[in-house]
Structures are given as structure tokens and as C-alpha cells.
Short mmCIF file of C-alpha atoms in Angstrom, two decimals:
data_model
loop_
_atom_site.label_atom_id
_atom_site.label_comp_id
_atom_site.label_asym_id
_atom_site.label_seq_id
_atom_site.Cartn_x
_atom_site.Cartn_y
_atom_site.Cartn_z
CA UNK A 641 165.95 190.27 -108.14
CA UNK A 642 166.90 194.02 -108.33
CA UNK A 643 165.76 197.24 -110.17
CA UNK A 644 167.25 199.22 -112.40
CA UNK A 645 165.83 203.60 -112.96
CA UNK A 646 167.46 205.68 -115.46
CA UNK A 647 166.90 209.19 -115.58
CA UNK A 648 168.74 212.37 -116.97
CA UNK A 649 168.26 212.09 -120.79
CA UNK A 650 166.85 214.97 -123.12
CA UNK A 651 167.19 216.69 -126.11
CA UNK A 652 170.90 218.30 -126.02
CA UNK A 653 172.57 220.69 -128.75
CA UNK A 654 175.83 219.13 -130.22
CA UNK A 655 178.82 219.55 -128.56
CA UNK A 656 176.96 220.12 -125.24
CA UNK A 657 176.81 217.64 -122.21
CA UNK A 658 174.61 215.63 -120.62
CA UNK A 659 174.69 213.35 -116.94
CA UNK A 660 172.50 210.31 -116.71
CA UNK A 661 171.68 208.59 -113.45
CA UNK A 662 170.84 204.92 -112.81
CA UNK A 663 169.12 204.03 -109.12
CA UNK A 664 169.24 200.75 -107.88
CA UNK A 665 166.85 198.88 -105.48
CA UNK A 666 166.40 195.47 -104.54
CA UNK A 667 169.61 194.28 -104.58
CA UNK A 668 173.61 194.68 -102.82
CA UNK A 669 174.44 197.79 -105.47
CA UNK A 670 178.48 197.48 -104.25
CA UNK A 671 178.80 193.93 -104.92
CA UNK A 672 178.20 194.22 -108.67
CA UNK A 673 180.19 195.62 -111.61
CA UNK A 674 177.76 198.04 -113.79
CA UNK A 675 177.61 198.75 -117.46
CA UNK A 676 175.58 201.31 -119.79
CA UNK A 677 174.55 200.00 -123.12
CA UNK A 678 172.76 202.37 -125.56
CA UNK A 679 170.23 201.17 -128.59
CA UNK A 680 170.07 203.87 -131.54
CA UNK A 681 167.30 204.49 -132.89
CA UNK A 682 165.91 201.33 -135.06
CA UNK A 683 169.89 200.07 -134.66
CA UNK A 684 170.90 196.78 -132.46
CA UNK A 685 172.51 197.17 -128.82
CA UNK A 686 175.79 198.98 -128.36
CA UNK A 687 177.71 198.19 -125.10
CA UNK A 688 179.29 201.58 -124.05
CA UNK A 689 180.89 201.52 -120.30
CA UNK A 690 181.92 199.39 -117.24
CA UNK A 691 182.60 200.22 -113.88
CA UNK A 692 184.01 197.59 -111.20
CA UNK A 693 182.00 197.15 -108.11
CA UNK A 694 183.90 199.87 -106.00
CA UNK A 695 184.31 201.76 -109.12
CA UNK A 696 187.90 201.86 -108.94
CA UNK A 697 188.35 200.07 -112.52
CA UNK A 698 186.82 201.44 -115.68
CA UNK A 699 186.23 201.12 -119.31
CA UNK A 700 184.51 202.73 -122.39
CA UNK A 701 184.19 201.54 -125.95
CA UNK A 702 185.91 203.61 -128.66
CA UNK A 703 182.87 205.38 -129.73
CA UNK A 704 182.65 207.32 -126.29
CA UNK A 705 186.52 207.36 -125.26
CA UNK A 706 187.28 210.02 -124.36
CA UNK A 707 184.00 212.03 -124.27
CA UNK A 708 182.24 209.79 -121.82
CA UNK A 709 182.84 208.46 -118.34
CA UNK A 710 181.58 206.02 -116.08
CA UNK A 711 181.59 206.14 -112.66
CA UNK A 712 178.90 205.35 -109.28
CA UNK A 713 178.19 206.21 -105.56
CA UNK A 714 177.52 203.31 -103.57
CA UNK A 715 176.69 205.20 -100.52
CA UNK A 716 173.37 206.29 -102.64
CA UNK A 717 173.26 203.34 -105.12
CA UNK A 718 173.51 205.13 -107.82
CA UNK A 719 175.24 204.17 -111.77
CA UNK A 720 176.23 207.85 -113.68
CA UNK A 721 177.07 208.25 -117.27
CA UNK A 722 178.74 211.64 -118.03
CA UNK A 723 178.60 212.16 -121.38
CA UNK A 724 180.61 215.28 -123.28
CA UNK A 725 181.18 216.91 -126.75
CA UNK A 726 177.74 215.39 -127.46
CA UNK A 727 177.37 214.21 -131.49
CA UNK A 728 174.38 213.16 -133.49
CA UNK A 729 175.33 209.31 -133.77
CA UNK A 730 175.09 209.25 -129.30
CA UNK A 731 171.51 209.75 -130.58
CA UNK A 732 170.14 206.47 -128.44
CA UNK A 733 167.74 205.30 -125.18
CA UNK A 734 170.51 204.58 -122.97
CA UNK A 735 170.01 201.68 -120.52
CA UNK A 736 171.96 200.35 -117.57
CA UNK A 737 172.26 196.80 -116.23
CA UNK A 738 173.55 195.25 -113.83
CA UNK A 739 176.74 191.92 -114.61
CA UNK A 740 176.88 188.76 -113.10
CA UNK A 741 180.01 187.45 -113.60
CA UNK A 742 180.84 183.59 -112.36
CA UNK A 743 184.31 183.00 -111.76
CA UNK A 744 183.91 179.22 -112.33
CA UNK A 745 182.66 179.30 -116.11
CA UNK A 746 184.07 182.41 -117.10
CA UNK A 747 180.87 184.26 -117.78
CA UNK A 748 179.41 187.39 -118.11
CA UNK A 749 175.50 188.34 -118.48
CA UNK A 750 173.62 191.50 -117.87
CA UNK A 751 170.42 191.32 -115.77
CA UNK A 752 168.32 193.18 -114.74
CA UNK A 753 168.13 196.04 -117.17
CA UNK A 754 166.72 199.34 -116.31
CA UNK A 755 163.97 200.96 -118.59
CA UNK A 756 165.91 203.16 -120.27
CA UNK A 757 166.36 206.99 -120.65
CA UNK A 758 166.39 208.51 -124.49
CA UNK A 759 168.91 211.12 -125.24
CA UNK A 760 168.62 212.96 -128.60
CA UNK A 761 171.54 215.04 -130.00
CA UNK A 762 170.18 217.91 -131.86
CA UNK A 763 170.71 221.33 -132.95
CA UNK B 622 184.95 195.97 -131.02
CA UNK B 623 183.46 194.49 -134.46
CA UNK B 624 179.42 192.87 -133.62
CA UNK B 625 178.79 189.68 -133.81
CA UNK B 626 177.18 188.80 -136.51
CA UNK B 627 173.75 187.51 -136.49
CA UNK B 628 171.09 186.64 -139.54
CA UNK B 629 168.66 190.41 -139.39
CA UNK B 630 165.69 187.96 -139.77
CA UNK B 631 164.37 184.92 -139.13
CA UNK B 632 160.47 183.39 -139.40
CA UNK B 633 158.71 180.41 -138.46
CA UNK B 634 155.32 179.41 -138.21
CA UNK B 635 153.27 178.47 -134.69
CA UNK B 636 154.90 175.14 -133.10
CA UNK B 637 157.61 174.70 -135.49
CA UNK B 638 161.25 175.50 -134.24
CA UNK B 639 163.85 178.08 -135.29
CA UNK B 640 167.62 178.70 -134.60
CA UNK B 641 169.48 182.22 -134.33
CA UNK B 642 173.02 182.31 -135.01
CA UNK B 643 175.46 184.32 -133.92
CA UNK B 644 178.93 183.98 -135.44
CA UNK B 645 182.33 185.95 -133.68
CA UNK B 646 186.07 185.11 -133.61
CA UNK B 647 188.41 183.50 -131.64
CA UNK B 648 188.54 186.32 -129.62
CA UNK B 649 185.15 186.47 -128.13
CA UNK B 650 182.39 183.60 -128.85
CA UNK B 651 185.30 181.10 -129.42
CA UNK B 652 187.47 182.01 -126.93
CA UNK B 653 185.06 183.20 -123.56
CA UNK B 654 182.16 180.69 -125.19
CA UNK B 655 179.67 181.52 -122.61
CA UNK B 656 177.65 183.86 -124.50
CA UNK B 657 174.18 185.13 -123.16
CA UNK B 658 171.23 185.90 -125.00
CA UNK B 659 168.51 188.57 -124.56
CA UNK B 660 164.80 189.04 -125.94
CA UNK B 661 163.19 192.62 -126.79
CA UNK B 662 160.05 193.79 -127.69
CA UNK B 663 159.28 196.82 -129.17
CA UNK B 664 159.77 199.99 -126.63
CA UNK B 665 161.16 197.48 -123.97
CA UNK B 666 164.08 196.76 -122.21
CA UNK B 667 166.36 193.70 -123.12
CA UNK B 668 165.04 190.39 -120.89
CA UNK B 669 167.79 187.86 -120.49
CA UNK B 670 166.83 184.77 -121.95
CA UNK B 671 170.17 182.70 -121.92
CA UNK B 672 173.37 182.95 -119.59
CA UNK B 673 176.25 180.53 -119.58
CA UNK B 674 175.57 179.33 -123.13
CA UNK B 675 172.67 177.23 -122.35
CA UNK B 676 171.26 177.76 -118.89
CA UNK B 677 167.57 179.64 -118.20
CA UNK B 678 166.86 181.92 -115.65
CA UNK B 679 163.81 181.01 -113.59
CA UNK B 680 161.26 181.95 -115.35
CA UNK B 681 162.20 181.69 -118.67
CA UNK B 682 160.34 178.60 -120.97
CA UNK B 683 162.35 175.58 -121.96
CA UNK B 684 161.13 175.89 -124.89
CA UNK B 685 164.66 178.40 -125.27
CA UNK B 686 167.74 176.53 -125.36
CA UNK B 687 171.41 177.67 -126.23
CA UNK B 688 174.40 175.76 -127.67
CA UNK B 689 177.75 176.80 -129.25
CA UNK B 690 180.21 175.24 -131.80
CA UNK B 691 183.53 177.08 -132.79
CA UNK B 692 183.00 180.36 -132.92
CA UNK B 693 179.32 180.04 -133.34
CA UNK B 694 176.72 180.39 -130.64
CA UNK B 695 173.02 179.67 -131.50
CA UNK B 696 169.66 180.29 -129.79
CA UNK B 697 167.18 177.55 -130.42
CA UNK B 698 163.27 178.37 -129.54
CA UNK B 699 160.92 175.39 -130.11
CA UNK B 700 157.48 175.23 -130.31
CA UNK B 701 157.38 178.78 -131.44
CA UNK B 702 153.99 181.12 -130.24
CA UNK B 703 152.93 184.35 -130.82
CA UNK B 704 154.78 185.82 -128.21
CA UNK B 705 158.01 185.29 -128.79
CA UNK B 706 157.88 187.54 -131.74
CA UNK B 707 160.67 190.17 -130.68
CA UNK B 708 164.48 191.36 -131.34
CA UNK B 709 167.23 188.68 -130.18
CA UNK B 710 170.36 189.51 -129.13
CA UNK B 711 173.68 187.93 -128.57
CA UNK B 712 176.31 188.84 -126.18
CA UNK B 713 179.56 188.05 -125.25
CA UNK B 714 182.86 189.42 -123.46
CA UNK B 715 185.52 189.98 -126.04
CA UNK B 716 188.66 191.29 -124.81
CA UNK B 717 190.58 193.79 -122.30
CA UNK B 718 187.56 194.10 -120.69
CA UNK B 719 185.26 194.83 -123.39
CA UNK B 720 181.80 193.55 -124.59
CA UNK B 721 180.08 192.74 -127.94
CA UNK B 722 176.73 192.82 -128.69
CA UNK B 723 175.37 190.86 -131.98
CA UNK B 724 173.75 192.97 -134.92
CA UNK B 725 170.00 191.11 -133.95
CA UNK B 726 167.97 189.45 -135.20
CA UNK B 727 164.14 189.88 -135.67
CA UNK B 728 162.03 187.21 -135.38
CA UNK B 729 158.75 186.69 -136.84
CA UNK B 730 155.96 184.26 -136.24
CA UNK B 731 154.05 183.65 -139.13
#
């Protein structure tokens, strides 16, 4: 079924940068695209970043463009979210999760989900 | 990259059904109409619940089911219990190879 560890968050100044890791177990890590999605505090789920399977193809949503980047190593299995010029409103646990996409239907879903790492943007 | 919009709440009593909403455009729900659908608890990680629109993952009760209409894709649970008090969540792919998450939608057994 797989597993899903994030680590790397903390309590960072603004305007400051932060690195998170995701490890995965249990499951072919290069097959599978990856995303991070990030939860603010008492707020719904925010997708935030894709990466193909060889991580040759990305993508960010507009409220990281630009400051954050996606990207893996498959020789160690690993998802990484690099995240620059910091603000307030990244405030969030972080989580990363792997997609299953099926060609025939078109469709996307995210599963498993790691645990989650909190990040907190604060002076 | 807009949210789909969901109701914040919804309540029901043990045993009786309920049915989360979750309205987009023709660029996401109505177009890719697959949508999935996750459950949280407090201080947990989203659980799938729904893939495809209306198939479960093993594990999952049949008491969930998932349809879609238009732009509208809905989360049925029936015979409702204590435990599935949590946060629901829509999702679906929107566009140049984006995603959208719904707004949630607490639910509360009464």
C-alpha cells in the first residue's frame, strides 16, 4: 500500500527558507507522480506542487510560484519541497501524497498521504 | 485555481443519511468528472474515501457512495455513526496540470 514520512518543517523567520523531505516505503517511488498539499491552520486543503514520476515535469500553484519548487531523488525515494522568501500565509502542516492516475477514466486521486510536517512563518 | 465549493457544515443524526456537495465549473468537476473524496479527523492526515466518482478503496464502508451531475459532485454517507464525524473534502484536476481542493465540509453526528 505504501508510506508516506515528512520531515524538515519548523519555525522559520519571514523571508527565510526552508527544505522539506518526504520518504517513501512500501511501494515503486519512480512509477508515481508526487504532489505536496498544505492545510493552514483551521483552513481547508491547498494543493501546492506536482512532480512527474522521473521528475522531469513540474508544477506549482500561484501562491508558491516562484518561491517554491518541487523536485525528488528516486535513487533514495525521496519527495523535496524547497520553499523560499518564506511569508506568514505558508503558515501550514504540509503533507505529501502520492497520485494514481488511470489513463482509462481520466482520473486523478491522492493516496496514501504522509503524516504531515508543520511549518510556521514567524518573526 | 478558485475551490470548489462545498456547504462548511452539515449534521445528521445516528442511521439517517446525509449528502456533501461540491459544486465547480466546466473546467474541473464538469469537465474531468472523476472527482475523489477524502475524510479527516482532527490532527490526521486526509484518508481517501472516494476515487473515480463513485468507487471505494478496500476498506472503506459502503455505507460511502459518490455520484456527480453537471458540475456537481456529491458524497453520500448512509447510515451515519459516530465515527464518521470528521472534515470532507473534494478533489478534482482542473486544468494545465493543476488541482482543486473543495473549501470542506464538517460533518457532525448529532
Amino acid at each position: 500500500q505504501g508510506q508516506l514520512v515528512e520531515s524538515g518543517g519548523g519555525v522559520v523567520q519571514p523571508g527565510r527558507s526552508l527544505r522539506l523531505s518526504c520518504t517513501a516505503s512500501g511501494f515503486t517511488f519512480r512509477s508515481y507522480a508526487m504532489h505536496w498539499v498544505r492545510q493552514a491552520p483551521g483552513k481547508g486543503l491547498e494543493w501546492v506542487a506536482v512532480t512527474s514520476y522521473d521528475g522531469t515535469k513540474k508544477n506549482h500553484a500561484d501562491s508558491v510560484k516562484g518561491r517554491f519548487t518541487i523536485s525528488r531523488d528516486n535513487s533514495k525515494n525521496t519527495l523535496f519541497l524547497q520553499m523560499d522568501s518564506l511569508r506568514a500565509e505558508d503558515t501550514a502542516v504540509y503533507y505529501c501524497a502520492r497520485e494514481i492516475y488511470d489513463s482509462g477514466s481520466r482520473s486523478w486521486w491522492f493516496d496514501p498521504w504522509g503524516q504531515g510536517t508543520l511549518v510556521t512563518v514567524s518573526s | 485555481q478558485s475551490a470548489l465549493t462545498q456547504p462548511a457544515s452539515v449534521s445528521g443524526s445516528p442511521g439517517q443519511s446525509i449528502t456533501i456537495s461540491c459544486t465547480g465549473t466546466s473546467s474541473d468537476v464538469g469537465s474531468y468528472n472523476l472527482v475523489s473524496w477524502y475524510q479527516q479527523h482532527p490532527g490526521k492526515a486526509p484518508k481517501l474515501m472516494i476515487y473515480e466518482g463513485s468507487k471505494r478503496p478496500s476498506g472503506v464502508s459502503n455505507r460511502f457512495s459518490g455520484s456527480k451531475s453537471g458540475n456537481t459532485a456529491s458524497l453520500t454517507i448512509s447510515g451515519l455513526q459516530a465515527e464518521d464525524e470528521a472534515d470532507y473534502y473534494c478533489c478534482s484536476y482542473a486544468e494545465n496540470w493543476t488541482w482543486v481542493f473543495g473549501g470542506g465540509t464538517k460533518l457532525t453526528v448529532l
